[in-house]
Amino acid sequence: MTLPLHFRELGQGRPLVILHGLFGTLDNWQTLARRWAEHARVVVVDLRNHGRSPHSPEHSYALMSADVLALFDQLQLGPDTTLLGHSMGGKVAMRFALDHPERLAKLVVVDISPRFSTMEHQHDVLAGLNSVDFTTLSSRQEADDALARHIRQPDTRQFLLKNLYRRDDNTFAWRINLPVLTSGLTTVGEAITAEHPFLKPALFIRGGKSDYIDAEDKLHHIPALFPNSQVETVVDAGHWVHAEKPEEVYALVQAFINS
């Protein structure tokens, strides 16, 4: 069953729809969204089990693609739309493009390939998130301290803490559906496959210090599904390319949309 996704809309013009990654929210893209909205109708989206979108016991790329299709219908987005996704959102975007090529003009994928991932790199993150005890939690600092026992990188902890909020009764909670994302982590790592490739233009942006898109992806995995694609590398950027090098990502996407 599709879910009604929470979204925010900015600007006017040809549509650009933006999908965040695992444990993210639409807020992760707000700064760049505002800049693109000077030239386009930008829609930033919370995917299911994330942000302010509904929770579901089911979490798969087929369902997330269907959620996005329902949003396209709701907003009457035409075939001149560009769909952009980062990480897990990039796989949702790939799935959507392969399922519904007639609904898109172009595809942008940020630092993810269609291949299978073991998701082992997320085990410490999940251990940290699940270690936060909401029965005793009284401050964001206490949550950060709990995360720090499993996650050394302060930037990663700050990114995750954007999911922490106070409920009406003043207790804390995660906005993400942590139990489902924990039990369904392997589905997030699933490969994106299709009988027929997406023939329209596709831009893949990779971080130069990231291994989410490697040489094998550039040679085989990406061209097999997206033959009309290009891979651009942002030097000195890791997996969160858009947060580390926003100017470069802005320019690459803007040039691609205008080309």
PDB file of C-alpha atoms in Angstrom:
ATOM      1  CA  MET A   1       0.000   0.000   0.000  1.00  0.00           C
ATOM      2  CA  THR A   2       1.326   3.443  -0.896  1.00  0.00           C
ATOM      3  CA  LEU A   3       1.782   6.076   1.783  1.00  0.00           C
ATOM      4  CA  PRO A   4       1.079   9.834   1.514  1.00  0.00           C
ATOM      5  CA  LEU A   5       4.565  11.324   1.742  1.00  0.00           C
ATOM      6  CA  HIS A   6       5.374  14.535   3.584  1.00  0.00           C
ATOM      7  CA  PHE A   7       6.983  17.079   1.244  1.00  0.00           C
ATOM      8  CA  ARG A   8       7.915  20.741   0.924  1.00  0.00           C
ATOM      9  CA  GLU A   9       7.578  22.733  -2.294  1.00  0.00           C
ATOM     10  CA  LEU A  10       9.611  25.773  -3.376  1.00  0.00           C
ATOM     11  CA  GLY A  11       9.881  27.874  -6.514  1.00  0.00           C
ATOM     12  CA  GLN A  12       8.367  27.617  -9.965  1.00  0.00           C
ATOM     13  CA  GLY A  13       9.402  26.167 -13.295  1.00  0.00           C
ATOM     14  CA  ARG A  14      10.409  22.701 -14.480  1.00  0.00           C
ATOM     15  CA  PRO A  15      10.075  20.279 -11.542  1.00  0.00           C
ATOM     16  CA  LEU A  16      13.019  18.883  -9.574  1.00  0.00           C
ATOM     17  CA  VAL A  17      12.113  16.237  -6.961  1.00  0.00           C
ATOM     18  CA  ILE A  18      14.706  15.425  -4.259  1.00  0.00           C
ATOM     19  CA  LEU A  19      14.915  12.217  -2.178  1.00  0.00           C
ATOM     20  CA  HIS A  20      17.167  11.926   0.923  1.00  0.00           C
ATOM     21  CA  GLY A  21      19.196   8.934   2.077  1.00  0.00           C
ATOM     22  CA  LEU A  22      18.914   6.400   4.914  1.00  0.00           C
ATOM     23  CA  PHE A  23      18.237   8.049   8.319  1.00  0.00           C
ATOM     24  CA  GLY A  24      17.867  11.393   6.518  1.00  0.00           C
ATOM     25  CA  THR A  25      15.031  13.900   6.067  1.00  0.00           C
ATOM     26  CA  LEU A  26      14.067  16.496   3.477  1.00  0.00           C
ATOM     27  CA  ASP A  27      15.785  19.078   5.709  1.00  0.00           C
ATOM     28  CA  ASN A  28      19.170  17.643   4.623  1.00  0.00           C
ATOM     29  CA  TRP A  29      18.576  19.232   1.196  1.00  0.00           C
ATOM     30  CA  GLN A  30      16.970  22.533   2.211  1.00  0.00           C
ATOM     31  CA  THR A  31      19.957  24.789   1.455  1.00  0.00           C
ATOM     32  CA  LEU A  32      20.492  23.459  -2.072  1.00  0.00           C
ATOM     33  CA  ALA A  33      16.741  23.197  -2.670  1.00  0.00           C
ATOM     34  CA  ARG A  34      16.352  26.928  -2.042  1.00  0.00           C
ATOM     35  CA  ARG A  35      19.060  27.701  -4.590  1.00  0.00           C
ATOM     36  CA  TRP A  36      17.614  25.425  -7.287  1.00  0.00           C
ATOM     37  CA  ALA A  37      14.175  26.913  -6.542  1.00  0.00           C
ATOM     38  CA  GLU A  38      15.400  30.192  -8.046  1.00  0.00           C
ATOM     39  CA  HIS A  39      15.103  28.422 -11.421  1.00  0.00           C
ATOM     40  CA  ALA A  40      12.794  25.431 -10.829  1.00  0.00           C
ATOM     41  CA  ARG A  41       9.793  24.020  -8.981  1.00  0.00           C
ATOM     42  CA  VAL A  42      11.577  22.030  -6.280  1.00  0.00           C
ATOM     43  CA  VAL A  43       9.865  19.326  -4.219  1.00  0.00           C
ATOM     44  CA  VAL A  44      11.851  17.907  -1.274  1.00  0.00           C
ATOM     45  CA  VAL A  45      10.411  14.692   0.125  1.00  0.00           C
ATOM     46  CA  ASP A  46      10.483  12.604   3.325  1.00  0.00           C
ATOM     47  CA  LEU A  47      10.500   8.933   2.284  1.00  0.00           C
ATOM     48  CA  ARG A  48       8.405   6.392   4.209  1.00  0.00           C
ATOM     49  CA  ASN A  49       9.652   5.595   7.737  1.00  0.00           C
ATOM     50  CA  HIS A  50      11.640   8.861   7.710  1.00  0.00           C
ATOM     51  CA  GLY A  51      11.068  12.477   8.713  1.00  0.00           C
ATOM     52  CA  ARG A  52       7.414  13.434   8.972  1.00  0.00           C
ATOM     53  CA  SER A  53       6.167  10.803   6.530  1.00  0.00           C
ATOM     54  CA  PRO A  54       4.068   7.888   7.813  1.00  0.00           C
ATOM     55  CA  HIS A  55       5.583   4.762   9.321  1.00  0.00           C
ATOM     56  CA  SER A  56       4.965   1.317   7.859  1.00  0.00           C
ATOM     57  CA  PRO A  57       6.133  -2.214   8.763  1.00  0.00           C
ATOM     58  CA  GLU A  58       7.136  -2.568   5.095  1.00  0.00           C
ATOM     59  CA  HIS A  59      10.216  -0.919   3.616  1.00  0.00           C
ATOM     60  CA  SER A  60      11.263  -1.822   0.084  1.00  0.00           C
ATOM     61  CA  TYR A  61      12.375  -0.064  -3.085  1.00  0.00           C
ATOM     62  CA  ALA A  62       9.261  -1.223  -4.950  1.00  0.00           C
ATOM     63  CA  LEU A  63       7.035   0.361  -2.277  1.00  0.00           C
ATOM     64  CA  MET A  64       9.092   3.551  -2.059  1.00  0.00           C
ATOM     65  CA  SER A  65       8.952   3.895  -5.844  1.00  0.00           C
ATOM     66  CA  ALA A  66       5.159   3.481  -5.652  1.00  0.00           C
ATOM     67  CA  ASP A  67       4.991   6.138  -2.902  1.00  0.00           C
ATOM     68  CA  VAL A  68       6.884   8.563  -5.155  1.00  0.00           C
ATOM     69  CA  LEU A  69       4.584   7.763  -8.091  1.00  0.00           C
ATOM     70  CA  ALA A  70       1.552   8.599  -5.925  1.00  0.00           C
ATOM     71  CA  LEU A  71       3.220  11.924  -5.022  1.00  0.00           C
ATOM     72  CA  PHE A  72       3.869  12.643  -8.733  1.00  0.00           C
ATOM     73  CA  ASP A  73       0.171  12.055  -9.385  1.00  0.00           C
ATOM     74  CA  GLN A  74      -0.878  14.181  -6.391  1.00  0.00           C
ATOM     75  CA  LEU A  75       1.269  17.116  -7.532  1.00  0.00           C
ATOM     76  CA  GLN A  76       0.502  16.532 -11.229  1.00  0.00           C
ATOM     77  CA  LEU A  77       4.201  16.405 -12.081  1.00  0.00           C
ATOM     78  CA  GLY A  78       4.725  16.086 -15.818  1.00  0.00           C
ATOM     79  CA  PRO A  79       7.322  14.256 -17.934  1.00  0.00           C
ATOM     80  CA  ASP A  80       9.629  17.309 -17.781  1.00  0.00           C
ATOM     81  CA  THR A  81      10.526  16.358 -14.173  1.00  0.00           C
ATOM     82  CA  THR A  82      14.063  15.621 -12.982  1.00  0.00           C
ATOM     83  CA  LEU A  83      14.328  13.168 -10.065  1.00  0.00           C
ATOM     84  CA  LEU A  84      17.353  13.398  -7.754  1.00  0.00           C
ATOM     85  CA  GLY A  85      18.201  10.952  -4.966  1.00  0.00           C
ATOM     86  CA  HIS A  86      21.099  10.483  -2.553  1.00  0.00           C
ATOM     87  CA  SER A  87      22.223   7.072  -1.241  1.00  0.00           C
ATOM     88  CA  MET A  88      19.070   5.075  -0.369  1.00  0.00           C
ATOM     89  CA  GLY A  89      17.091   7.854  -2.056  1.00  0.00           C
ATOM     90  CA  GLY A  90      19.304   7.369  -5.102  1.00  0.00           C
ATOM     91  CA  LYS A  91      18.260   3.732  -5.267  1.00  0.00           C
ATOM     92  CA  VAL A  92      14.609   4.796  -4.929  1.00  0.00           C
ATOM     93  CA  ALA A  93      15.188   7.251  -7.797  1.00  0.00           C
ATOM     94  CA  MET A  94      16.788   4.516  -9.943  1.00  0.00           C
ATOM     95  CA  ARG A  95      13.916   2.127  -9.194  1.00  0.00           C
ATOM     96  CA  PHE A  96      11.387   4.845 -10.113  1.00  0.00           C
ATOM     97  CA  ALA A  97      13.190   5.744 -13.342  1.00  0.00           C
ATOM     98  CA  LEU A  98      13.283   2.099 -14.437  1.00  0.00           C
ATOM     99  CA  ASP A  99       9.636   1.524 -13.403  1.00  0.00           C
ATOM    100  CA  HIS A 100       8.225   4.739 -14.874  1.00  0.00           C
ATOM    101  CA  PRO A 101      10.608   6.181 -17.497  1.00  0.00           C
ATOM    102  CA  GLU A 102       7.725   8.048 -19.140  1.00  0.00           C
ATOM    103  CA  ARG A 103       7.309  10.193 -15.995  1.00  0.00           C
ATOM    104  CA  LEU A 104      10.844  11.653 -16.096  1.00  0.00           C
ATOM    105  CA  ALA A 105      13.026  13.834 -18.276  1.00  0.00           C
ATOM    106  CA  LYS A 106      16.263  13.201 -16.391  1.00  0.00           C
ATOM    107  CA  LEU A 107      17.699  11.318 -13.418  1.00  0.00           C
ATOM    108  CA  VAL A 108      20.358  12.443 -10.907  1.00  0.00           C
ATOM    109  CA  VAL A 109      21.890   9.926  -8.478  1.00  0.00           C
ATOM    110  CA  VAL A 110      24.247  11.085  -5.719  1.00  0.00           C
ATOM    111  CA  ASP A 111      26.926   8.674  -4.454  1.00  0.00           C
ATOM    112  CA  ILE A 112      25.264   5.290  -4.846  1.00  0.00           C
ATOM    113  CA  SER A 113      25.343   2.576  -7.503  1.00  0.00           C
ATOM    114  CA  PRO A 114      22.677   0.010  -8.400  1.00  0.00           C
ATOM    115  CA  ARG A 115      24.726  -2.916  -7.080  1.00  0.00           C
ATOM    116  CA  PHE A 116      24.119  -4.942  -3.922  1.00  0.00           C
ATOM    117  CA  SER A 117      25.570  -3.672  -0.616  1.00  0.00           C
ATOM    118  CA  THR A 118      26.049  -5.733   2.550  1.00  0.00           C
ATOM    119  CA  MET A 119      25.219  -2.613   4.631  1.00  0.00           C
ATOM    120  CA  GLU A 120      27.850  -3.676   7.191  1.00  0.00           C
ATOM    121  CA  HIS A 121      28.973  -0.035   7.414  1.00  0.00           C
ATOM    122  CA  GLN A 122      25.623   0.807   9.039  1.00  0.00           C
ATOM    123  CA  HIS A 123      25.834  -1.728  11.891  1.00  0.00           C
ATOM    124  CA  ASP A 124      27.570   0.712  14.265  1.00  0.00           C
ATOM    125  CA  VAL A 125      25.036   3.411  13.381  1.00  0.00           C
ATOM    126  CA  LEU A 126      22.121   1.108  14.193  1.00  0.00           C
ATOM    127  CA  ALA A 127      23.798  -0.032  17.406  1.00  0.00           C
ATOM    128  CA  GLY A 128      24.165   3.615  18.436  1.00  0.00           C
ATOM    129  CA  LEU A 129      20.600   4.581  17.542  1.00  0.00           C
ATOM    130  CA  ASN A 130      19.185   1.568  19.371  1.00  0.00           C
ATOM    131  CA  SER A 131      21.327   2.271  22.450  1.00  0.00           C
ATOM    132  CA  VAL A 132      19.530   5.543  23.263  1.00  0.00           C
ATOM    133  CA  ASP A 133      17.241   4.895  26.254  1.00  0.00           C
ATOM    134  CA  PHE A 134      14.187   7.115  25.913  1.00  0.00           C
ATOM    135  CA  THR A 135      12.836   6.097  29.328  1.00  0.00           C
ATOM    136  CA  THR A 136      15.631   8.107  30.980  1.00  0.00           C
ATOM    137  CA  LEU A 137      16.745  10.544  28.246  1.00  0.00           C
ATOM    138  CA  SER A 138      16.527  14.179  29.356  1.00  0.00           C
ATOM    139  CA  SER A 139      18.703  16.056  26.816  1.00  0.00           C
ATOM    140  CA  ARG A 140      20.191  15.975  23.320  1.00  0.00           C
ATOM    141  CA  GLN A 141      23.646  15.809  24.907  1.00  0.00           C
ATOM    142  CA  GLU A 142      22.761  12.535  26.626  1.00  0.00           C
ATOM    143  CA  ALA A 143      21.640  11.142  23.271  1.00  0.00           C
ATOM    144  CA  ASP A 144      24.924  12.267  21.695  1.00  0.00           C
ATOM    145  CA  ASP A 145      26.859  10.599  24.525  1.00  0.00           C
ATOM    146  CA  ALA A 146      25.009   7.334  23.894  1.00  0.00           C
ATOM    147  CA  LEU A 147      25.685   7.505  20.155  1.00  0.00           C
ATOM    148  CA  ALA A 148      29.367   8.323  20.764  1.00  0.00           C
ATOM    149  CA  ARG A 149      29.930   4.887  22.319  1.00  0.00           C
ATOM    150  CA  HIS A 150      29.306   3.390  18.881  1.00  0.00           C
ATOM    151  CA  ILE A 151      29.916   6.255  16.413  1.00  0.00           C
ATOM    152  CA  ARG A 152      33.171   8.201  16.669  1.00  0.00           C
ATOM    153  CA  GLN A 153      32.495  10.771  13.925  1.00  0.00           C
ATOM    154  CA  PRO A 154      30.817  13.916  15.373  1.00  0.00           C
ATOM    155  CA  ASP A 155      29.408  14.853  11.933  1.00  0.00           C
ATOM    156  CA  THR A 156      27.633  11.499  11.629  1.00  0.00           C
ATOM    157  CA  ARG A 157      26.178  11.865  15.134  1.00  0.00           C
ATOM    158  CA  GLN A 158      24.903  15.374  14.387  1.00  0.00           C
ATOM    159  CA  PHE A 159      23.295  14.111  11.178  1.00  0.00           C
ATOM    160  CA  LEU A 160      21.547  11.312  13.114  1.00  0.00           C
ATOM    161  CA  LEU A 161      20.462  13.636  15.932  1.00  0.00           C
ATOM    162  CA  LYS A 162      18.387  15.626  13.427  1.00  0.00           C
ATOM    163  CA  ASN A 163      15.930  12.732  13.831  1.00  0.00           C
ATOM    164  CA  LEU A 164      15.523  13.417  17.568  1.00  0.00           C
ATOM    165  CA  TYR A 165      12.448  15.405  18.629  1.00  0.00           C
ATOM    166  CA  ARG A 166      10.310  16.131  21.695  1.00  0.00           C
ATOM    167  CA  ARG A 167       6.781  14.753  21.739  1.00  0.00           C
ATOM    168  CA  ASP A 168       3.800  16.620  23.200  1.00  0.00           C
ATOM    169  CA  ASP A 169       4.400  15.003  26.599  1.00  0.00           C
ATOM    170  CA  ASN A 170       7.984  16.404  26.554  1.00  0.00           C
ATOM    171  CA  THR A 171       9.618  12.976  26.133  1.00  0.00           C
ATOM    172  CA  PHE A 172      12.083  12.352  23.297  1.00  0.00           C
ATOM    173  CA  ALA A 173      11.644  10.030  20.312  1.00  0.00           C
ATOM    174  CA  TRP A 174      13.159   9.262  16.902  1.00  0.00           C
ATOM    175  CA  ARG A 175      11.303  10.455  13.809  1.00  0.00           C
ATOM    176  CA  ILE A 176      12.626   7.458  11.874  1.00  0.00           C
ATOM    177  CA  ASN A 177      10.909   4.085  12.234  1.00  0.00           C
ATOM    178  CA  LEU A 178      13.975   2.566  13.883  1.00  0.00           C
ATOM    179  CA  PRO A 179      12.610  -0.981  14.507  1.00  0.00           C
ATOM    180  CA  VAL A 180      11.646  -1.421  10.845  1.00  0.00           C
ATOM    181  CA  LEU A 181      14.878   0.104   9.516  1.00  0.00           C
ATOM    182  CA  THR A 182      16.870  -2.139  11.874  1.00  0.00           C
ATOM    183  CA  SER A 183      15.111  -5.362  10.909  1.00  0.00           C
ATOM    184  CA  GLY A 184      14.921  -4.413   7.229  1.00  0.00           C
ATOM    185  CA  LEU A 185      18.468  -3.146   6.741  1.00  0.00           C
ATOM    186  CA  THR A 186      19.286  -5.887   4.225  1.00  0.00           C
ATOM    187  CA  THR A 187      16.480  -4.662   1.936  1.00  0.00           C
ATOM    188  CA  VAL A 188      18.138  -1.211   1.844  1.00  0.00           C
ATOM    189  CA  GLY A 189      21.258  -2.891   0.457  1.00  0.00           C
ATOM    190  CA  GLU A 190      19.409  -4.746  -2.299  1.00  0.00           C
ATOM    191  CA  ALA A 191      20.555  -4.348  -5.887  1.00  0.00           C
ATOM    192  CA  ILE A 192      18.453  -2.392  -8.364  1.00  0.00           C
ATOM    193  CA  THR A 193      17.730  -4.516 -11.443  1.00  0.00           C
ATOM    194  CA  ALA A 194      15.445  -4.242 -14.481  1.00  0.00           C
ATOM    195  CA  GLU A 195      14.630  -6.014 -17.742  1.00  0.00           C
ATOM    196  CA  HIS A 196      14.884  -2.772 -19.703  1.00  0.00           C
ATOM    197  CA  PRO A 197      17.337   0.119 -19.162  1.00  0.00           C
ATOM    198  CA  PHE A 198      16.438   3.773 -18.574  1.00  0.00           C
ATOM    199  CA  LEU A 199      17.404   5.420 -21.867  1.00  0.00           C
ATOM    200  CA  LYS A 200      17.028   9.077 -20.882  1.00  0.00           C
ATOM    201  CA  PRO A 201      19.903  11.231 -19.549  1.00  0.00           C
ATOM    202  CA  ALA A 202      21.249  10.284 -16.121  1.00  0.00           C
ATOM    203  CA  LEU A 203      23.912  11.991 -14.013  1.00  0.00           C
ATOM    204  CA  PHE A 204      25.750  10.086 -11.282  1.00  0.00           C
ATOM    205  CA  ILE A 205      27.701  12.255  -8.822  1.00  0.00           C
ATOM    206  CA  ARG A 206      30.280  10.501  -6.661  1.00  0.00           C
ATOM    207  CA  GLY A 207      32.451  11.681  -3.788  1.00  0.00           C
ATOM    208  CA  GLY A 208      36.141  11.332  -4.553  1.00  0.00           C
ATOM    209  CA  LYS A 209      36.795   9.960  -1.058  1.00  0.00           C
ATOM    210  CA  SER A 210      33.768   7.636  -1.120  1.00  0.00           C
ATOM    211  CA  ASP A 211      33.672   3.996  -2.259  1.00  0.00           C
ATOM    212  CA  TYR A 212      29.907   3.864  -2.903  1.00  0.00           C
ATOM    213  CA  ILE A 213      30.590   4.166  -6.669  1.00  0.00           C
ATOM    214  CA  ASP A 214      33.727   2.293  -7.760  1.00  0.00           C
ATOM    215  CA  ALA A 215      35.481   1.551 -11.056  1.00  0.00           C
ATOM    216  CA  GLU A 216      33.365  -1.568 -11.661  1.00  0.00           C
ATOM    217  CA  ASP A 217      30.194   0.479 -11.198  1.00  0.00           C
ATOM    218  CA  LYS A 218      31.387   3.071 -13.736  1.00  0.00           C
ATOM    219  CA  LEU A 219      32.331   0.406 -16.278  1.00  0.00           C
ATOM    220  CA  HIS A 220      29.493  -2.096 -15.902  1.00  0.00           C
ATOM    221  CA  HIS A 221      26.752  -1.705 -13.265  1.00  0.00           C
ATOM    222  CA  ILE A 222      25.690   1.852 -14.114  1.00  0.00           C
ATOM    223  CA  PRO A 223      25.912   1.729 -17.956  1.00  0.00           C
ATOM    224  CA  ALA A 224      24.010  -1.584 -18.052  1.00  0.00           C
ATOM    225  CA  LEU A 225      20.907   0.066 -16.591  1.00  0.00           C
ATOM    226  CA  PHE A 226      21.592   3.697 -17.554  1.00  0.00           C
ATOM    227  CA  PRO A 227      23.373   3.677 -20.938  1.00  0.00           C
ATOM    228  CA  ASN A 228      22.862   7.436 -21.426  1.00  0.00           C
ATOM    229  CA  SER A 229      24.638   8.307 -18.171  1.00  0.00           C
ATOM    230  CA  GLN A 230      27.703  10.217 -17.061  1.00  0.00           C
ATOM    231  CA  VAL A 231      29.629   9.889 -13.798  1.00  0.00           C
ATOM    232  CA  GLU A 232      31.121  13.045 -12.301  1.00  0.00           C
ATOM    233  CA  THR A 233      33.503  12.988  -9.327  1.00  0.00           C
ATOM    234  CA  VAL A 234      33.563  15.726  -6.693  1.00  0.00           C
ATOM    235  CA  VAL A 235      37.135  15.793  -5.383  1.00  0.00           C
ATOM    236  CA  ASP A 236      37.739  15.728  -1.610  1.00  0.00           C
ATOM    237  CA  ALA A 237      34.120  14.812  -0.838  1.00  0.00           C
ATOM    238  CA  GLY A 238      32.890  11.760   1.041  1.00  0.00           C
ATOM    239  CA  HIS A 239      29.482  10.075   0.914  1.00  0.00           C
ATOM    240  CA  TRP A 240      27.564  13.231   1.969  1.00  0.00           C
ATOM    241  CA  VAL A 241      28.756  15.052  -1.149  1.00  0.00           C
ATOM    242  CA  HIS A 242      26.002  17.678  -1.044  1.00  0.00           C
ATOM    243  CA  ALA A 243      26.795  18.648   2.550  1.00  0.00           C
ATOM    244  CA  GLU A 244      30.574  18.742   2.065  1.00  0.00           C
ATOM    245  CA  LYS A 245      30.728  20.375  -1.376  1.00  0.00           C
ATOM    246  CA  PRO A 246      27.381  22.133  -1.980  1.00  0.00           C
ATOM    247  CA  GLU A 247      28.750  24.573  -4.567  1.00  0.00           C
ATOM    248  CA  GLU A 248      30.074  21.763  -6.760  1.00  0.00           C
ATOM    249  CA  VAL A 249      26.874  19.716  -6.484  1.00  0.00           C
ATOM    250  CA  TYR A 250      24.731  22.782  -7.217  1.00  0.00           C
ATOM    251  CA  ALA A 251      26.721  23.572 -10.346  1.00  0.00           C
ATOM    252  CA  LEU A 252      26.767  19.969 -11.648  1.00  0.00           C
ATOM    253  CA  VAL A 253      23.016  19.509 -11.232  1.00  0.00           C
ATOM    254  CA  GLN A 254      22.148  22.955 -12.607  1.00  0.00           C
ATOM    255  CA  ALA A 255      24.296  22.390 -15.718  1.00  0.00           C
ATOM    256  CA  PHE A 256      22.811  18.924 -16.239  1.00  0.00           C
ATOM    257  CA  ILE A 257      19.212  20.145 -15.957  1.00  0.00           C
ATOM    258  CA  ASN A 258      19.927  23.005 -18.372  1.00  0.00           C
ATOM    259  CA  SER A 259      21.811  20.836 -20.912  1.00  0.00           C
TER     260      SER A 259
END
